[in-house]
Short mmCIF file of C-alpha atoms in Angstrom, two decimals:
data_model
loop_
_atom_site.label_atom_id
_atom_site.label_comp_id
_atom_site.label_asym_id
_atom_site.label_seq_id
_atom_site.Cartn_x
_atom_site.Cartn_y
_atom_site.Cartn_z
CA GLN A 398 -105.03 -0.07 20.18
CA LEU A 399 -106.30 -3.18 21.65
CA GLN A 400 -109.62 -2.91 23.64
CA LEU A 401 -111.53 -5.44 25.55
CA GLN A 402 -115.14 -5.08 26.62
CA GLU A 403 -117.04 -7.38 28.92
CA SER A 404 -120.85 -7.73 28.52
CA GLY A 405 -123.54 -9.74 30.15
CA PRO A 406 -126.20 -9.73 32.79
CA GLY A 407 -125.28 -7.84 36.09
CA LEU A 408 -127.52 -10.04 38.24
CA VAL A 409 -127.72 -13.81 38.38
CA LYS A 410 -129.73 -15.97 40.72
CA PRO A 411 -128.11 -18.60 42.94
CA SER A 412 -127.71 -21.99 41.26
CA GLU A 413 -128.02 -20.59 37.80
CA THR A 414 -125.37 -19.95 35.18
CA LEU A 415 -123.34 -16.71 34.77
CA SER A 416 -122.60 -15.93 31.09
CA LEU A 417 -120.33 -13.23 29.95
CA ILE A 418 -118.83 -12.18 26.63
CA CYS A 419 -115.56 -10.36 25.86
CA THR A 420 -115.43 -8.38 22.71
CA VAL A 421 -112.00 -7.71 21.38
CA SER A 422 -111.32 -4.73 19.08
CA GLY A 423 -108.08 -3.33 17.63
CA GLY A 424 -106.54 -6.73 17.33
CA SER A 425 -107.24 -10.20 16.32
CA ILE A 426 -107.85 -13.14 18.81
CA GLY A 427 -106.75 -15.55 16.01
CA SER A 428 -103.40 -14.04 15.41
CA GLY A 429 -100.33 -13.99 17.67
CA ARG A 430 -99.22 -16.10 20.67
CA TYR A 431 -101.63 -14.64 23.28
CA TYR A 432 -104.09 -16.22 25.63
CA TRP A 433 -107.40 -14.67 26.34
CA GLY A 434 -108.55 -15.03 29.84
CA TRP A 435 -110.89 -14.22 32.64
CA VAL A 436 -110.00 -12.79 36.03
CA ARG A 437 -112.44 -11.89 38.83
CA GLN A 438 -112.36 -9.67 41.92
CA PRO A 439 -114.85 -9.98 44.74
CA PRO A 440 -115.76 -6.61 46.14
CA GLY A 441 -112.83 -5.34 48.32
CA LYS A 442 -110.81 -8.35 47.68
CA GLY A 443 -107.83 -9.47 45.29
CA LEU A 444 -107.58 -10.93 41.84
CA GLU A 445 -108.42 -14.56 40.94
CA TRP A 446 -107.51 -16.13 37.68
CA ILE A 447 -110.57 -18.06 36.41
CA GLY A 448 -109.27 -19.59 33.09
CA SER A 449 -107.77 -18.82 29.76
CA THR A 450 -108.08 -20.01 26.19
CA TYR A 451 -105.80 -19.80 23.08
CA HIS A 452 -107.45 -19.24 19.72
CA SER A 453 -107.39 -22.98 19.29
CA GLY A 454 -107.00 -25.90 21.60
CA SER A 455 -108.34 -26.53 25.06
CA PRO A 456 -108.75 -23.80 27.63
CA TYR A 457 -106.99 -23.86 31.07
CA TYR A 458 -108.89 -23.44 34.28
CA ASN A 459 -108.18 -22.50 37.82
CA PRO A 460 -108.44 -25.89 39.72
CA SER A 461 -110.84 -24.40 42.10
CA LEU A 462 -113.26 -23.57 39.27
CA THR A 463 -112.68 -26.26 36.73
CA THR A 464 -115.89 -28.18 37.43
CA ARG A 465 -118.02 -25.10 36.93
CA ALA A 466 -116.25 -22.85 34.34
CA THR A 467 -116.34 -23.09 30.58
CA ILE A 468 -114.46 -20.70 28.33
CA SER A 469 -114.99 -20.67 24.61
CA VAL A 470 -113.58 -18.61 21.84
CA ASP A 471 -114.73 -17.53 18.31
CA PRO A 472 -111.81 -16.09 16.38
CA ALA A 473 -114.19 -15.35 13.41
CA THR A 474 -116.22 -12.90 15.51
CA ASN A 475 -113.37 -11.83 17.84
CA HIS A 476 -115.21 -12.89 20.90
CA PHE A 477 -114.52 -15.16 23.83
CA SER A 478 -116.92 -16.02 26.61
CA LEU A 479 -117.18 -17.48 30.14
CA LYS A 480 -119.92 -19.57 31.58
CA LEU A 481 -119.87 -20.27 35.30
CA LYS A 482 -122.49 -22.77 36.41
CA PHE A 483 -124.22 -23.30 39.81
CA VAL A 484 -123.35 -19.88 41.03
CA THR A 485 -123.46 -18.78 44.68
CA VAL A 486 -123.18 -15.51 46.38
CA ALA A 487 -119.47 -16.30 46.68
CA ASP A 488 -119.28 -15.71 42.86
CA THR A 489 -120.25 -12.12 43.25
CA ALA A 490 -117.38 -10.16 41.74
CA ILE A 491 -116.16 -7.91 39.05
CA TYR A 492 -115.25 -10.04 36.08
CA TYR A 493 -112.42 -8.81 33.81
CA CYS A 494 -111.41 -10.25 30.53
CA ALA A 495 -107.77 -9.77 29.63
CA ARG A 496 -105.08 -10.51 27.07
CA HIS A 497 -102.03 -12.42 28.30
CA PHE A 498 -99.28 -14.84 27.66
CA ASP A 499 -97.07 -14.77 30.93
CA TRP A 500 -98.22 -11.41 32.07
CA PHE A 501 -101.61 -9.67 31.58
CA ASP A 502 -101.03 -6.67 29.43
CA SER A 503 -104.47 -5.61 28.33
CA TRP A 504 -107.55 -5.63 30.41
CA GLY A 505 -111.26 -4.82 29.94
CA ARG A 506 -112.94 -2.37 32.25
CA GLY A 507 -114.69 -5.13 34.21
CA ILE A 508 -118.34 -5.95 34.83
CA LEU A 509 -119.78 -6.42 38.19
CA VAL A 510 -121.98 -9.55 38.49
CA THR A 511 -124.02 -9.91 41.62
CA VAL A 512 -125.48 -13.27 42.67
CA SER A 513 -128.67 -12.76 44.46
CA SER A 514 -132.27 -14.12 44.50
CA GLU B 836 -98.35 -24.85 42.99
CA GLU B 837 -96.61 -21.60 43.88
CA VAL B 838 -98.31 -19.38 46.45
CA MET B 839 -97.66 -15.70 46.49
CA THR B 840 -97.69 -13.48 49.64
CA GLN B 841 -97.27 -9.80 49.77
CA SER B 842 -96.24 -7.51 52.58
CA PRO B 843 -97.31 -5.27 54.19
CA VAL B 844 -100.98 -5.38 53.69
CA ILE B 845 -101.13 -1.66 53.91
CA LEU B 846 -98.24 0.79 53.54
CA SER B 847 -98.58 4.44 54.61
CA VAL B 848 -96.22 6.83 52.85
CA SER B 849 -96.13 10.51 52.54
CA PRO B 850 -96.23 12.18 49.12
CA GLY B 851 -92.68 12.41 47.85
CA GLY B 852 -91.61 9.60 50.04
CA ARG B 853 -90.29 6.08 49.06
CA ALA B 854 -92.33 2.90 49.17
CA THR B 855 -90.94 -0.57 49.16
CA LEU B 856 -93.34 -3.46 48.66
CA SER B 857 -92.46 -7.08 49.05
CA CYS B 858 -93.65 -10.12 47.21
CA ARG B 859 -92.57 -13.71 48.24
CA ALA B 860 -93.14 -16.92 46.36
CA SER B 861 -93.45 -20.33 48.15
CA GLN B 862 -91.11 -21.92 45.59
CA ASN B 863 -88.43 -20.74 43.22
CA ILE B 864 -90.04 -18.90 40.36
CA GLY B 865 -86.85 -17.55 38.80
CA SER B 866 -87.50 -14.24 37.18
CA ASN B 867 -91.04 -14.96 36.26
CA LEU B 868 -92.78 -12.14 38.04
CA ALA B 869 -95.00 -9.18 37.15
CA TRP B 870 -96.44 -6.25 39.24
CA TYR B 871 -99.77 -4.46 38.57
CA GLN B 872 -101.27 -1.32 39.89
CA GLN B 873 -104.95 -0.94 40.50
CA LYS B 874 -106.70 2.30 41.38
CA PRO B 875 -110.32 2.40 42.75
CA GLY B 876 -112.86 1.69 40.20
CA GLN B 877 -110.25 0.78 37.56
CA SER B 878 -108.96 -2.36 36.04
CA PRO B 879 -105.36 -3.59 36.89
CA ARG B 880 -102.58 -2.03 34.88
CA LEU B 881 -99.42 -3.82 34.09
CA LEU B 882 -96.47 -2.08 35.59
CA ILE B 883 -93.46 -4.39 35.45
CA TYR B 884 -92.72 -7.84 34.02
CA ASP B 885 -89.74 -10.17 34.17
CA VAL B 886 -89.04 -8.68 37.58
CA SER B 887 -87.54 -5.49 36.41
CA THR B 888 -88.82 -4.49 32.90
CA ARG B 889 -91.15 -1.48 32.99
CA ALA B 890 -94.18 -1.73 30.72
CA THR B 891 -94.75 0.92 28.17
CA GLY B 892 -95.40 4.40 29.66
CA VAL B 893 -94.45 3.35 33.20
CA PRO B 894 -92.40 6.06 34.95
CA ALA B 895 -88.80 5.34 35.92
CA ARG B 896 -89.69 5.84 39.68
CA PHE B 897 -91.04 2.32 39.65
CA THR B 898 -88.23 -0.22 40.08
CA GLY B 899 -88.60 -3.98 40.44
CA ARG B 900 -85.88 -6.36 41.85
CA GLY B 901 -85.48 -9.80 43.08
CA SER B 902 -85.18 -13.37 41.85
CA GLY B 903 -86.11 -16.87 43.12
CA THR B 904 -88.59 -16.31 45.91
CA GLU B 905 -88.04 -12.72 47.09
CA PHE B 906 -88.98 -9.67 45.10
CA THR B 907 -89.50 -6.07 45.77
CA LEU B 908 -91.32 -3.09 43.93
CA THR B 909 -89.91 0.30 44.90
CA ILE B 910 -91.69 3.56 44.11
CA SER B 911 -89.27 6.47 44.67
CA SER B 912 -90.80 9.89 45.22
CA LEU B 913 -94.45 8.87 45.43
CA GLN B 914 -96.84 10.97 43.42
CA SER B 915 -100.56 11.39 44.14
CA GLU B 916 -101.40 9.07 41.25
CA ASP B 917 -99.32 6.23 42.77
CA PHE B 918 -101.53 5.74 45.77
CA ALA B 919 -103.29 2.44 44.87
CA VAL B 920 -103.16 -1.27 45.44
CA TYR B 921 -100.19 -3.24 43.91
CA TYR B 922 -100.40 -6.88 43.02
CA CYS B 923 -97.61 -9.29 42.14
CA GLN B 924 -98.21 -12.17 39.88
CA HIS B 925 -96.08 -15.25 38.90
CA TYR B 926 -95.87 -17.05 35.55
CA ASN B 927 -93.62 -19.91 36.38
CA ASN B 928 -94.93 -23.28 35.32
CA TRP B 929 -98.42 -21.98 34.26
CA PRO B 930 -101.23 -22.74 34.67
CA PRO B 931 -102.40 -21.51 36.93
CA TRP B 932 -101.52 -17.84 36.73
CA THR B 933 -101.47 -16.68 40.37
CA PHE B 934 -101.71 -13.22 41.81
CA GLY B 935 -100.58 -12.14 45.36
CA PRO B 936 -103.14 -10.60 47.78
CA GLY B 937 -101.88 -7.20 47.15
CA THR B 938 -100.47 -4.21 49.10
CA LYS B 939 -102.48 -1.03 49.52
CA VAL B 940 -100.21 2.04 49.40
CA GLU B 941 -101.93 4.97 51.24
CA VAL B 942 -101.33 8.42 52.07
CA LYS B 943 -99.65 9.00 55.50
#
């Protein structure tokens, strides 16, 4: 069964870079037609797609985050990652990694990242 | 870019009752719509895709309908585990992949 697990610091200072890794098990990033993406959810609010990557090629990003977000993938180690630079308190959220093509069918449990000095 | 809206924001329903949630797209998205359920402290769970196809393990009391710009999710005979927040999401002309703001189904 496919499992995704987010990892990374739970606290980031304003203006610094948020870095998260998603570890995929029970399936291979390099096979199939799926995208591997990041979705975030500020406390008490809704879901916002951040960006997604295929196992090769260029990632797609939410236009509102494209200047700050970078998603990379390593099929060899079955990981993909998110970097979000110049964070502010508005970037405080639960960050989920997920598998999708059209719809998102597998999600990680999420990791709360707080931006605070 | 399509914008998704959902109504109502909060829906109060008695256990055993029927809930009908609405999702509207700002442009025609055909049948490119999915629904998710999210319980407190949990990640979203795929319920329905392609408007009306239930994901694996989703009970038959969840029914999706609609096309174009107007969509509904109906939960018949609400069980205690159904009280949650529900999001719609379109996948027409992605990227981006866009979620609606959500509807909370609470106990009346």
